[in-house]
XYZ file of C-alpha atoms in Angstrom:
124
model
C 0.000 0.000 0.000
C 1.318 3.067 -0.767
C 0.820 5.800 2.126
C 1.255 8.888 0.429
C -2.721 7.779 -0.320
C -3.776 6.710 2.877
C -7.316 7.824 4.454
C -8.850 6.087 7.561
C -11.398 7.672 9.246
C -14.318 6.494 11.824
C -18.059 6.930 10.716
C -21.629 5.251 10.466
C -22.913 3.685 7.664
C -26.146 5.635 6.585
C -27.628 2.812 4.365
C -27.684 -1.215 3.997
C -24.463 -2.068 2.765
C -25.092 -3.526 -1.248
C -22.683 -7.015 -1.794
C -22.343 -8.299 -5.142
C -19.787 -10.468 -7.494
C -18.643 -8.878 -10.447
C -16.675 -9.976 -13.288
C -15.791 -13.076 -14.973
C -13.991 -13.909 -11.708
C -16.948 -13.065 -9.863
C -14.667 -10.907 -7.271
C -16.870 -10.456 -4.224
C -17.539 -6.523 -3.976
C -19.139 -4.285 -1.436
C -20.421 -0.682 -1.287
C -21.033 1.789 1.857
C -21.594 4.772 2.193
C -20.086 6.206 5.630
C -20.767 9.517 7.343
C -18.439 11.300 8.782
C -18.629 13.759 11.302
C -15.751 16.477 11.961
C -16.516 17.034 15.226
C -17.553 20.321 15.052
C -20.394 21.173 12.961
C -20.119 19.786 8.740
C -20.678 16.109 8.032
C -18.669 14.717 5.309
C -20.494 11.611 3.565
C -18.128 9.064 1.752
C -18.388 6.291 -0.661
C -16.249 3.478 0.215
C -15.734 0.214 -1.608
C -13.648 -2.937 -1.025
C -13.040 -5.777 -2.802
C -12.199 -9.808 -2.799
C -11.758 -10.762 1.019
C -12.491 -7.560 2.826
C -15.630 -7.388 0.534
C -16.285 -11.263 1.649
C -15.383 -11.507 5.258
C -17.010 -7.757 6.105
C -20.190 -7.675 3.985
C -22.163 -9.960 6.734
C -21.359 -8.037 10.179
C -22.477 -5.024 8.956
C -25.677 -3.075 8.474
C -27.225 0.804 8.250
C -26.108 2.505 11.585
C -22.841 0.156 11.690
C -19.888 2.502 13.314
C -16.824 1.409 11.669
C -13.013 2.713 10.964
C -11.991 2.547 7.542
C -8.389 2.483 5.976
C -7.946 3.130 2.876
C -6.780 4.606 -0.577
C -8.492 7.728 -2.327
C -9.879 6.886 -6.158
C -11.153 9.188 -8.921
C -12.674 7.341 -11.983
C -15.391 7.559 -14.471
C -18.825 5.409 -14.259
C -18.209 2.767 -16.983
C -22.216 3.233 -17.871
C -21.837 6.902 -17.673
C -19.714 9.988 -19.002
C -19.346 11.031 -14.846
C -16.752 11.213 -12.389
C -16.714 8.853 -8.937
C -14.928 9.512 -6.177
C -14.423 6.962 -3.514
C -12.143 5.698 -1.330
C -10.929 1.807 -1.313
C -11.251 -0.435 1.579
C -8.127 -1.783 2.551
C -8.911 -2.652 6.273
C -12.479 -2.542 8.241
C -12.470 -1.924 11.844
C -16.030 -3.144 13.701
C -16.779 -0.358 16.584
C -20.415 -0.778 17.099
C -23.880 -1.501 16.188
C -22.255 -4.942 14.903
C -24.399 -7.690 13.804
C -22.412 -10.420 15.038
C -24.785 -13.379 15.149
C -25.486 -13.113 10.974
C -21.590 -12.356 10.558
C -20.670 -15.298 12.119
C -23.165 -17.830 11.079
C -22.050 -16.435 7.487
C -18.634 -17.011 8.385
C -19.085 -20.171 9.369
C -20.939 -21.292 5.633
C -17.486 -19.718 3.860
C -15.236 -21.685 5.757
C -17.588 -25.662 5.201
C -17.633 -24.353 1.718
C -13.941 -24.243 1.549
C -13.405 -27.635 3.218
C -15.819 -29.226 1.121
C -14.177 -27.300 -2.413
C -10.659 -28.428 -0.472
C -11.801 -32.042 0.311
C -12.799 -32.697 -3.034
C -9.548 -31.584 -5.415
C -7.741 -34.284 -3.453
C-alpha cells in the first residue's frame, strides 16, 4: 500500500451495505456509504468500496447505523455506464466499533469456511 494515499477515518454507515460479485472472476464486492462527522459542525459523507476478502469476510457483520473505521486509498474514476466522475475511497482494512451484527456475521462465516473444506476435500 502506498501511504502517500492513505485515508482512515471512523463513521456510520447511513444505508444497507449492497454485496455483489462482479466480473468473470466473480470478485466479491461491497459498497457503503459512511458519514463522517468532523466534530464540530459539517458532516462529510463518503463512498467506500472494497473488494475480494475484505468485501467477503465484512459484507455480513455489517448493516445501516454500523460505526466502523476505515483504511484506505483515495480513487477518482469515471462510471463505466456513464460519461461522470466517482470519487471513492478503497477499503483496505475494516475496523467493527459498534452496532455490529455479530450473530449473521458469524453464522455467514461459518458457511465460507464448510464451503472451503468441502471445495478443499474434493480436489484431493
Amino acid at each position: 500500500m502506498s501511504w502517500n494515499n492513505d485515508c482512515r477515518f471512523i463513521g456510520n454507515i447511513t444505508h444497507p451495505p449492497h454485496f455483489q460479485r462482479v466480473g468473470e472472476s466473480r470478485l466479491p464486492f461491497l459498497r457503503l456509504y459512511l458519514a463522517v462527522d468532523d466534530g464540530r459542525e459539517h458532516t462529510a459523507y463518503v463512498r467506500v468500496v472494497a473488494y475480494g476478502d475484505v468485501a467477503l469476510l465484512t459484507y455480513p457483520y455489517l448493516q445501516a447505523g454500523s460505526k466502523i473505521m476505515v483504511q484506505a486509498r483515495y480513487r477518482q474514476r469515471r462510471r463505466h455506464d456513464r460519461n461522470e466522475k466517482v470519487h471513492e475511497f478503497v477499503a483496505d482494512h475494516i475496523v467493527f466499533i459498534d452496532k455490529i451484527d455479530w450473530e449473521r456475521g458469524d453464522a455467514a462465516r461459518a458457511r465460507l469456511q464448510a464451503a472451503q473444506e468441502v471445495s478443499l476435500a474434493g480436489g484431493l
